[in-house]
Every structure is written in C-alpha cells, then in structure tokens.
PDB file of C-alpha atoms in Angstrom:
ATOM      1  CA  UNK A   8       0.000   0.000   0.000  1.00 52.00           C
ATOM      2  CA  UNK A   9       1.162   3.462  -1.047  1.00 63.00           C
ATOM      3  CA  UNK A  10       1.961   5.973   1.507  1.00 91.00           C
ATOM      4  CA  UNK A  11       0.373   8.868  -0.744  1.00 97.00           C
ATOM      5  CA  UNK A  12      -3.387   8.360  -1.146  1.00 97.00           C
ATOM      6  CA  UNK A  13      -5.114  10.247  -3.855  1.00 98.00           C
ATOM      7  CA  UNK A  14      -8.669  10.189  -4.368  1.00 97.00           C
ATOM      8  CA  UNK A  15     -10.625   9.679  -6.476  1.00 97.00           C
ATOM      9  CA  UNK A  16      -9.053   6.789  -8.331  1.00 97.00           C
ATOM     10  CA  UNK A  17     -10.902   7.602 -11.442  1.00 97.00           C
ATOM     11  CA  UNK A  18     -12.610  10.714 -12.806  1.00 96.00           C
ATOM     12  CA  UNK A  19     -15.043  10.976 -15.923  1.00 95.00           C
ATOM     13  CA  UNK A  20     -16.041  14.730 -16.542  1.00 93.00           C
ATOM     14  CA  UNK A  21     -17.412  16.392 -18.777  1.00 90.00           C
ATOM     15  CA  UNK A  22     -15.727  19.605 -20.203  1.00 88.00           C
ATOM     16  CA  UNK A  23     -17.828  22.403 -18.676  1.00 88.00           C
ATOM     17  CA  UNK A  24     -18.057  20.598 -15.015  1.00 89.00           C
ATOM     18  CA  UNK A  25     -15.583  21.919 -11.999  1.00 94.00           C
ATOM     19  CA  UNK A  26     -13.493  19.054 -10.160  1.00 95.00           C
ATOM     20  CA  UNK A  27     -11.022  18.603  -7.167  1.00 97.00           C
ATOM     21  CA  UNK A  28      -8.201  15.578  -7.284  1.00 98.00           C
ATOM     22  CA  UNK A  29      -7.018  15.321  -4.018  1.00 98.00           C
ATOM     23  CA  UNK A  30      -4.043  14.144  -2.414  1.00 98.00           C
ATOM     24  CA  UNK A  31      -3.049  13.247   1.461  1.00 97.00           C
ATOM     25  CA  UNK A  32       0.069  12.493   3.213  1.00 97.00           C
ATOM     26  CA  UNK A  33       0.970  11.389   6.755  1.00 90.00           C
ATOM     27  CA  UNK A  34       4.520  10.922   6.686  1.00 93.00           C
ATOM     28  CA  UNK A  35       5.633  14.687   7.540  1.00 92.00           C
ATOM     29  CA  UNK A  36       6.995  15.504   4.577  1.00 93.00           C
ATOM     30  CA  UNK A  37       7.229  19.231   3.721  1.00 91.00           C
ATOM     31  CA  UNK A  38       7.212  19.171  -0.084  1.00 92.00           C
ATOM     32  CA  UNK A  39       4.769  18.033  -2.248  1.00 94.00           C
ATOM     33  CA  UNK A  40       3.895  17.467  -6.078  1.00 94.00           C
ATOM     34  CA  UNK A  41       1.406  17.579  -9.240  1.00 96.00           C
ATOM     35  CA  UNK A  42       2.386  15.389 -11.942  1.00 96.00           C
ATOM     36  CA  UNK A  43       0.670  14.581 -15.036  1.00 96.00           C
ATOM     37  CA  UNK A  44       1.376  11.100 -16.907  1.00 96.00           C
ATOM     38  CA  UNK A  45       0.206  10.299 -20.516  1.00 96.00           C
ATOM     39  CA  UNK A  46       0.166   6.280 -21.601  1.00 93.00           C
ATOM     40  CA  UNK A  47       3.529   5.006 -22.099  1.00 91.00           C
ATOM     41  CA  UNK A  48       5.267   9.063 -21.288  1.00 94.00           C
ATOM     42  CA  UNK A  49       7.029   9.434 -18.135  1.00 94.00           C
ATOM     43  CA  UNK A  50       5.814  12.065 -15.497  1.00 95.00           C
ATOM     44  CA  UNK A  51       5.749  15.677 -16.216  1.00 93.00           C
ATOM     45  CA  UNK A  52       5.645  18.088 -13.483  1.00 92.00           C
ATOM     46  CA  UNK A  53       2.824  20.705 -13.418  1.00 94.00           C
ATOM     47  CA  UNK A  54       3.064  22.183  -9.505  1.00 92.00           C
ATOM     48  CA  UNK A  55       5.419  21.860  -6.367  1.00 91.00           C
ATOM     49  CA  UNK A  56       4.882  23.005  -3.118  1.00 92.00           C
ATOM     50  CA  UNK A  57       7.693  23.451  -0.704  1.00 88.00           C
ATOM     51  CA  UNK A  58       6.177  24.370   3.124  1.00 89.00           C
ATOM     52  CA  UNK A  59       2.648  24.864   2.174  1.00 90.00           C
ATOM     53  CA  UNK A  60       3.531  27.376  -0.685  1.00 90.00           C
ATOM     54  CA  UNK A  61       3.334  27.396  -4.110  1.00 89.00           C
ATOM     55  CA  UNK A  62       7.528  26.916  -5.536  1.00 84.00           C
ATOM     56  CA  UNK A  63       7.289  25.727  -9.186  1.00 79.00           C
ATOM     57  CA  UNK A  64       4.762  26.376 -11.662  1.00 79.00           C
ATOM     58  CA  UNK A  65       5.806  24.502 -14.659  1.00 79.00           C
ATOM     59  CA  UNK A  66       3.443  26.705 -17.007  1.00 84.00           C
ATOM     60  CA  UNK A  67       0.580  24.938 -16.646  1.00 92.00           C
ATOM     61  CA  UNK A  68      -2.908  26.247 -18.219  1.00 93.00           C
ATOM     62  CA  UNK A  69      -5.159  28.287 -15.673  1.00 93.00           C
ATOM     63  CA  UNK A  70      -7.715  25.721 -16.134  1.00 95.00           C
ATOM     64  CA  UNK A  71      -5.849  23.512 -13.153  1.00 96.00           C
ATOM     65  CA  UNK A  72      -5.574  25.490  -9.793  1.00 96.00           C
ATOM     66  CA  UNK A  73      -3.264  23.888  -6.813  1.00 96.00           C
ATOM     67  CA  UNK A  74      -4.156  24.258  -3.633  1.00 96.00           C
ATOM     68  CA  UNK A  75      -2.017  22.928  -0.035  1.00 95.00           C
ATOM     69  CA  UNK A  76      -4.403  23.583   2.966  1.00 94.00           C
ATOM     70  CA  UNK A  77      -1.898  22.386   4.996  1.00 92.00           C
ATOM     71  CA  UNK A  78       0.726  20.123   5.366  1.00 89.00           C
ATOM     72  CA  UNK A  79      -0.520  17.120   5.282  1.00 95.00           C
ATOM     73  CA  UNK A  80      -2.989  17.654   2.001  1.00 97.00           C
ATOM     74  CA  UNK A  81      -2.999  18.291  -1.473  1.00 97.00           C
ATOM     75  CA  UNK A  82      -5.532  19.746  -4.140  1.00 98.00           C
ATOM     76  CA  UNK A  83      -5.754  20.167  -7.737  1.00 98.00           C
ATOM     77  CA  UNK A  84      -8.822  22.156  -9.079  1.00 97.00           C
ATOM     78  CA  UNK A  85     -10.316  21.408 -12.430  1.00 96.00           C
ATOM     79  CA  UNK A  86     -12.435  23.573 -14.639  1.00 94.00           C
ATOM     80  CA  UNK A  87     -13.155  23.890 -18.074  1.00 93.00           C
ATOM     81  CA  UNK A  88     -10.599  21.030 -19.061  1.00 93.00           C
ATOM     82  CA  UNK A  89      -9.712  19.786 -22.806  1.00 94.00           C
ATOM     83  CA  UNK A  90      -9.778  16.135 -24.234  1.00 94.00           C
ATOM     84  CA  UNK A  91      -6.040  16.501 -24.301  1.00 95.00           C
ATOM     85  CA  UNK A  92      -6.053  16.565 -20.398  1.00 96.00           C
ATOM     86  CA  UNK A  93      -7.051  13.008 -20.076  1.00 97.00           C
ATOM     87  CA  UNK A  94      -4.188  11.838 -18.422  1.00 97.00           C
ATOM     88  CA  UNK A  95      -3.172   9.399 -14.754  1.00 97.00           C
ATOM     89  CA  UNK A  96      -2.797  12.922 -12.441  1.00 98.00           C
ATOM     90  CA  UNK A  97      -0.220  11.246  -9.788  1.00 98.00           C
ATOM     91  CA  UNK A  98       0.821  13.280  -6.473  1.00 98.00           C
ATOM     92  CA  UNK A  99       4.096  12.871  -4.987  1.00 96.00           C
ATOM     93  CA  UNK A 100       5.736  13.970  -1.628  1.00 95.00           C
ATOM     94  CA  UNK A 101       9.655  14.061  -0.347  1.00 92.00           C
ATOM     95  CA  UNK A 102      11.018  15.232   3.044  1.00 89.00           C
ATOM     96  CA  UNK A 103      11.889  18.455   1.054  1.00 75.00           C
ATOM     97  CA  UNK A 104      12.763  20.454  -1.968  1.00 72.00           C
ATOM     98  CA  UNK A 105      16.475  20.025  -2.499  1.00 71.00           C
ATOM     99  CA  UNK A 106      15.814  16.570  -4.194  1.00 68.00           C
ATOM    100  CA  UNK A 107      18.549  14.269  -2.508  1.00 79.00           C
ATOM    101  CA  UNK A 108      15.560  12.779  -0.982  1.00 87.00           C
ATOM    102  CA  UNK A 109      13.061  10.041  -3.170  1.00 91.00           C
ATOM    103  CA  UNK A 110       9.932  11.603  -4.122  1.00 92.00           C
ATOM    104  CA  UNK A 111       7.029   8.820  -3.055  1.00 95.00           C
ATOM    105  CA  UNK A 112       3.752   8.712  -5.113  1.00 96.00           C
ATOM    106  CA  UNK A 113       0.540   7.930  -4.648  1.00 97.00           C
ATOM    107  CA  UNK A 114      -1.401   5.989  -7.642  1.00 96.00           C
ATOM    108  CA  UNK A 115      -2.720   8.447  -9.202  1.00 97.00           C
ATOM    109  CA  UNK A 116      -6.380   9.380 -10.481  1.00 98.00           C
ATOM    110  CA  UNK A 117      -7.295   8.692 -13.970  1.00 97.00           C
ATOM    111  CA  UNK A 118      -8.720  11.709 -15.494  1.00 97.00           C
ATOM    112  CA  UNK A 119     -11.095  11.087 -18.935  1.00 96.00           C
ATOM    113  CA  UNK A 120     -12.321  14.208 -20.229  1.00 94.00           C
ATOM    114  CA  UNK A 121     -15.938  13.811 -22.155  1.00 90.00           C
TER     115      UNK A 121
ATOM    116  CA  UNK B  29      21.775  20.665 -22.141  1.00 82.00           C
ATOM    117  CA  UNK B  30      20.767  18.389 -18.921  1.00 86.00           C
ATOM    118  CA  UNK B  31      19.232  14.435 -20.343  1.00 91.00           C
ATOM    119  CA  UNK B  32      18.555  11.474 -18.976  1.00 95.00           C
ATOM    120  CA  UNK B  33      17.912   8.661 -21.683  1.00 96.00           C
ATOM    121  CA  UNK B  34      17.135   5.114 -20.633  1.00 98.00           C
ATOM    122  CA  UNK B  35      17.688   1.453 -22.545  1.00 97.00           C
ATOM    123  CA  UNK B  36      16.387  -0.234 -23.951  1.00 98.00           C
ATOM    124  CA  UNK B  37      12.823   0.415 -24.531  1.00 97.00           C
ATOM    125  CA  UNK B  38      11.787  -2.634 -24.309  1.00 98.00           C
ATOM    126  CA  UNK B  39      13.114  -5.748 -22.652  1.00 98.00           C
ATOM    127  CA  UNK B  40      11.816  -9.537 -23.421  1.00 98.00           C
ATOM    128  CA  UNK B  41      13.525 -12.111 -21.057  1.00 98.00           C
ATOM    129  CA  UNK B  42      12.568 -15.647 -19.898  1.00 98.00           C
ATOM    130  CA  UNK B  43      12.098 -16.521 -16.397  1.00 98.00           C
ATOM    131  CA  UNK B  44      15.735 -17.127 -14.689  1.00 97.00           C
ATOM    132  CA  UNK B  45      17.643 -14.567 -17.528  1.00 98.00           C
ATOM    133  CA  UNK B  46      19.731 -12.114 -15.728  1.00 98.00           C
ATOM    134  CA  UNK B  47      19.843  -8.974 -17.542  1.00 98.00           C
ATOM    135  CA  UNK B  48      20.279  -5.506 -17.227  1.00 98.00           C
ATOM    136  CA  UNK B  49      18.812  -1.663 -17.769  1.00 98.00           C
ATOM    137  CA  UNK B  50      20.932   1.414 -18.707  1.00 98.00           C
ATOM    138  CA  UNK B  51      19.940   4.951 -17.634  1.00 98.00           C
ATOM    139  CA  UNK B  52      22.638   7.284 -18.827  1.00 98.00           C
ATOM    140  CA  UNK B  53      23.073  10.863 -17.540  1.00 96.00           C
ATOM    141  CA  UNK B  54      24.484  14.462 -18.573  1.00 94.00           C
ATOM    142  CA  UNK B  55      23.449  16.874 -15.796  1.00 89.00           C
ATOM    143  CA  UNK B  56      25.141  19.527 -14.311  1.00 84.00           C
ATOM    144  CA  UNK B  57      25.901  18.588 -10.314  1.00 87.00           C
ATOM    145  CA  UNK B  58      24.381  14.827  -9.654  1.00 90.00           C
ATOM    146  CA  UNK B  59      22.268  15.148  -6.327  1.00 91.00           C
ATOM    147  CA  UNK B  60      20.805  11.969  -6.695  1.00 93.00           C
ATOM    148  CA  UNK B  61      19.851   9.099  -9.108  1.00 96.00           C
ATOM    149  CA  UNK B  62      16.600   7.721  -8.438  1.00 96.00           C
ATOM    150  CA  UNK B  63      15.196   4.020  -9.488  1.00 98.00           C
ATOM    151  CA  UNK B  64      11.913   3.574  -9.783  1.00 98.00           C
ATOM    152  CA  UNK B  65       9.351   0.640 -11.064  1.00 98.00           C
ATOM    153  CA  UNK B  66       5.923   1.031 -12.128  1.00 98.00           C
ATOM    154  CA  UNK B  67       3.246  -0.834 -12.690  1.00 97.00           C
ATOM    155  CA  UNK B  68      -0.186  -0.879 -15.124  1.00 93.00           C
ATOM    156  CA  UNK B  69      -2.457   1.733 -13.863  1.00 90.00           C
ATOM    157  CA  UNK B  70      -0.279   2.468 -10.165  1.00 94.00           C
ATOM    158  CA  UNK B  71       2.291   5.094  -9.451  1.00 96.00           C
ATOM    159  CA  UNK B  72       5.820   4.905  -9.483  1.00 97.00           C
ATOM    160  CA  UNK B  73       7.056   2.493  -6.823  1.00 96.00           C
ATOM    161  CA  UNK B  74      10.302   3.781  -4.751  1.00 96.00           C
ATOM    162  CA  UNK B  75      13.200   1.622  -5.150  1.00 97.00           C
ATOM    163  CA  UNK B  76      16.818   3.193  -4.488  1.00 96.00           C
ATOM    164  CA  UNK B  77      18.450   6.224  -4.127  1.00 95.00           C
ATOM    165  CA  UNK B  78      22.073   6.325  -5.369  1.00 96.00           C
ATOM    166  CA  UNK B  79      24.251   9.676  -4.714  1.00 94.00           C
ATOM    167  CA  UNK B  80      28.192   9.317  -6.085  1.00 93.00           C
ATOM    168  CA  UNK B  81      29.734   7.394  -8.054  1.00 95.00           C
ATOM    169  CA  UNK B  82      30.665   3.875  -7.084  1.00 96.00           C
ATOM    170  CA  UNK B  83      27.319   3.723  -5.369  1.00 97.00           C
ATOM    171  CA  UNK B  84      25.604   0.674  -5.177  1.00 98.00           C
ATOM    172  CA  UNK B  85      22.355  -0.784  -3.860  1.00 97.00           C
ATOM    173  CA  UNK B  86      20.778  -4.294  -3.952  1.00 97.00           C
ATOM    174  CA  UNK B  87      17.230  -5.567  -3.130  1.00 95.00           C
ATOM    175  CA  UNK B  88      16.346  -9.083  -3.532  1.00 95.00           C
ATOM    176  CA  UNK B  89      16.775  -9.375  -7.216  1.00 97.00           C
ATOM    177  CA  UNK B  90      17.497  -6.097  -8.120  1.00 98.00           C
ATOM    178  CA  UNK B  91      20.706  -4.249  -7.808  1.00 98.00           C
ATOM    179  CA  UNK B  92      21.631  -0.878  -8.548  1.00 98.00           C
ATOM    180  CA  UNK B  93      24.725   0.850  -9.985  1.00 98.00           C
ATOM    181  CA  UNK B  94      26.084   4.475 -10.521  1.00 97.00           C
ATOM    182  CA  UNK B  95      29.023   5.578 -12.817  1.00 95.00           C
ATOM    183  CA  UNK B  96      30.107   9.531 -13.598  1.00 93.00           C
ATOM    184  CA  UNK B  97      27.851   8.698 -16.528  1.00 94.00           C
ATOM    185  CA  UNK B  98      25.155   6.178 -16.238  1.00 97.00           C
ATOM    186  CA  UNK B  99      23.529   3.842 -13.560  1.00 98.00           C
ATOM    187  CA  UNK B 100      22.605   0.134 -14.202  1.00 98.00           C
ATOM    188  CA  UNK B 101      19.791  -2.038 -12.520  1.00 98.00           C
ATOM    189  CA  UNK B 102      20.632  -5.147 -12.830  1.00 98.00           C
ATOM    190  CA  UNK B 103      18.063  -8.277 -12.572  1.00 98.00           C
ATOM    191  CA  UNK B 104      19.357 -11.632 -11.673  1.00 98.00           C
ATOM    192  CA  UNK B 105      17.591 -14.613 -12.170  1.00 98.00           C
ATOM    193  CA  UNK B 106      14.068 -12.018 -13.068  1.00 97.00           C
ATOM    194  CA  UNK B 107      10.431 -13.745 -12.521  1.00 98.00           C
ATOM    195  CA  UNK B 108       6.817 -12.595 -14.218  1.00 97.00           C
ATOM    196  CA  UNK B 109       6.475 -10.537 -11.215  1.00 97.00           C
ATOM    197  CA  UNK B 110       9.221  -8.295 -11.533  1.00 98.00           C
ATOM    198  CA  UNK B 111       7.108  -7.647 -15.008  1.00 98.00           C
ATOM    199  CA  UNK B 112       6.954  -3.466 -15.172  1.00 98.00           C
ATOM    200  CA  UNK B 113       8.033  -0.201 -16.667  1.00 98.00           C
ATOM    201  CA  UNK B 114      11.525   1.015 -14.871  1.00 98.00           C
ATOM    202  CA  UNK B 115      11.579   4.700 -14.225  1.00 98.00           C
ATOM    203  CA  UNK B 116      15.149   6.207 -14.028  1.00 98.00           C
ATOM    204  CA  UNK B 117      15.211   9.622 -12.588  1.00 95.00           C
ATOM    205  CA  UNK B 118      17.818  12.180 -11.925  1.00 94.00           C
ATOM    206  CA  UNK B 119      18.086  15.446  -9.672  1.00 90.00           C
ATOM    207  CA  UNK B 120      20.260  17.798 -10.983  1.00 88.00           C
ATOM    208  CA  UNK B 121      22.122  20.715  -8.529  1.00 83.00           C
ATOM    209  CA  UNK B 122      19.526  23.953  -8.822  1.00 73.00           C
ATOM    210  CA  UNK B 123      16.030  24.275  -8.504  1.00 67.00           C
ATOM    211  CA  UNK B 124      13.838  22.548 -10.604  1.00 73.00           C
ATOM    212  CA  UNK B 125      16.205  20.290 -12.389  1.00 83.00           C
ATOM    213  CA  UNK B 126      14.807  17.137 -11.777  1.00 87.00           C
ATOM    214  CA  UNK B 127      14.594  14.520 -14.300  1.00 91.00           C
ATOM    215  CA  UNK B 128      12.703  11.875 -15.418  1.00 94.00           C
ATOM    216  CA  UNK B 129      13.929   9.492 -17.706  1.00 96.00           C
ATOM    217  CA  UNK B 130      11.324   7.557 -20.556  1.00 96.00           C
ATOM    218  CA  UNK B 131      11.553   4.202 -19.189  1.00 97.00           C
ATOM    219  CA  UNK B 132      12.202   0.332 -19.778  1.00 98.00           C
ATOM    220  CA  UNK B 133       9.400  -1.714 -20.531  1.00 98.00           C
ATOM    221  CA  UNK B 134      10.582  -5.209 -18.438  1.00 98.00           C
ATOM    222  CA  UNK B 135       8.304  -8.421 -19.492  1.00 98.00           C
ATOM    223  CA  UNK B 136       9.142 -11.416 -18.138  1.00 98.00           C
ATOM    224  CA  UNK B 137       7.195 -14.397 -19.771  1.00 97.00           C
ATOM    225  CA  UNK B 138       7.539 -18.094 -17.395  1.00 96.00           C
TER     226      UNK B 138
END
C-alpha cells in the first residue's frame, strides 16, 4: 500500500463541469507534487509546493488550480478542461525540496475528459 | 543541455535470464539518481536512491549501480512478477532540475 493516497481513483467529466483531485500524506513531509502522466510518457511536473507554498509552476494552463491547505494535504482544481487533459494525475511527496531525498507517489487518479 | 535517456525500450527475457537496464546521464551537479518501477495503472514504486559514483544498492533481485555517466539495474535470475516499466530519474544541482527518464518496458514471460 502506497503511503500517498489520492482520491478519487478515477474521474469521468465532462468539459464544462468543476473538479477537485485530491491528495493526502501522513509521513511529515514538507514538499509536495502535481504530476501529469500520458500512456507510455514518463511524469511531467505541473506544480510543487515546498512548506505549504506554491515553488514551481511549470506553465501549466489556468484551467488547473493547486491548492495545499496544509501540510498534510494536497488539491488540484479542475475547470473547463480539454480532451487533451485526459491523463493518470499522480501526487508525490519528499522530506523536502532540495531533491537528494526520493519523491514517493501515490497511484494516481485517472482523469477522462468527455 | 541536462538528459537522462534510458535502454532499452523494451526488454523480453525468460524466467531465470539475468539482464540488465541502462539509464545514462548528462546533468550539471548529480544530487541523486533515483530508481523507480511502475506498474499498469499504479504510481511509481520507490526503489533506491544512489548519490556518487561507485554507489551501489541491492534488493532481492534487483541491484543498482552508478558511474560519472550512467547507472545500471541489474536483474538476476528475473520472474513474471518483476514484469513493469523502470523509471530512471535524476536530480540535478539547482532548482527545478529534476529529471525523469522515458523508461524500460521489463516483461518477463515463465
């Protein structure tokens, strides 16, 4: 069993709705991640937070808004996607940003966009 | 230019045939090498962390390598379960300079 839980596993919507992925952690790590995998791609990053605050944005469309409520939690807000963004959405977490720790994922919620 | 490539794409092997992966490197300032396996449908699954060269890590059939240049994970004597896409991943020194490579497809038929 992953550490990282993400929920829901699987998401059908429809391009006009509004959605929330969200993501949970209990192993006090401070930094935590939005990736974006397409079949057979590796992951791409979209968002990092470092702290509870917003570090990397990797130019990713307004249409998905992050969120950290605290330290524990991830959220990724979906409006007005595209076909295109049917994707696995996986959320990661490492005891911080510097990266000479292993970034642990959850498995991910498989987006279809309508 | 900072890259990570992995090989082979693929990799076909019967049950018991020792084999291994490449993931080969040019970053500027290694902090870490990351191995990773995933599975159909799941996230990446942790598997070792190596930081210089020399470096090297083993876990029941798996054992990893690091060079200046590349790392190796090497299989020995592979089953059907160890059947999954190998993630290679490197962090570079800087922010955001982390690295994912494409992956090795690893079927192992009985």
């Amino acid at each position: 069993d992953t550490e990282v839980t993400q929920t829901p596993k699987h998401l059908v919507m429809g391009m006009t709705n509004k959605k929330s992925l969200k993501c949970e952690q209990h192993m006090g790590h401070r930094a935590m991640y939005w990736y974006k995998q397409k079949a057979k791609k590796p992951p791409e990053l979209m968002f990092v937070y470092s702290y509870e605050k917003l570090s990397i944005n990797e130019s990713v469309p307004s249409r998905f808004s992050p969120e950290c409520p605290n330290s524990s939690l991830l959220n990724l807000h979906l409006h007005a996607l595209q076909p295109e963004d049917s994707a696995l959405y996986l959320c990661a977490s490492s005891q911080g940003i510097q990266g000479d720790q292993p970034q642990h994922f959850g498995d991910g919620t498989r987006l279809s966009i309508l | 230019e900072d890259q990570v490539t992995q090989s082979p794409e693929a990799l076909r092997l019967q049950e018991g045939e020792s084999s291994s992966l490449n993931c080969s490197y040019t970053v500027s300032g290694l902090r870490g090498l990351f191995w990773y396996r995933q599975d159909p449908g799941k996230g990446p699954e942790f598997l070792f962390t190596l930081y210089s060269a020399g470096e090297e890590k083993e876990k029941e059939r798996l054992k990893a390598t690091l060079t200046k240049k590349e790392s190796f994970l090497h299989i020995t004597a592979p089953k059907p379960e160890d059947s999954a896409t190998y993630l290679c991943a490197v962090q570079a020194s800087g922010f955001n300079k982390f690295y994912f490579g494409s992956g090795t497809k690893l079927n192992v038929k009985p």
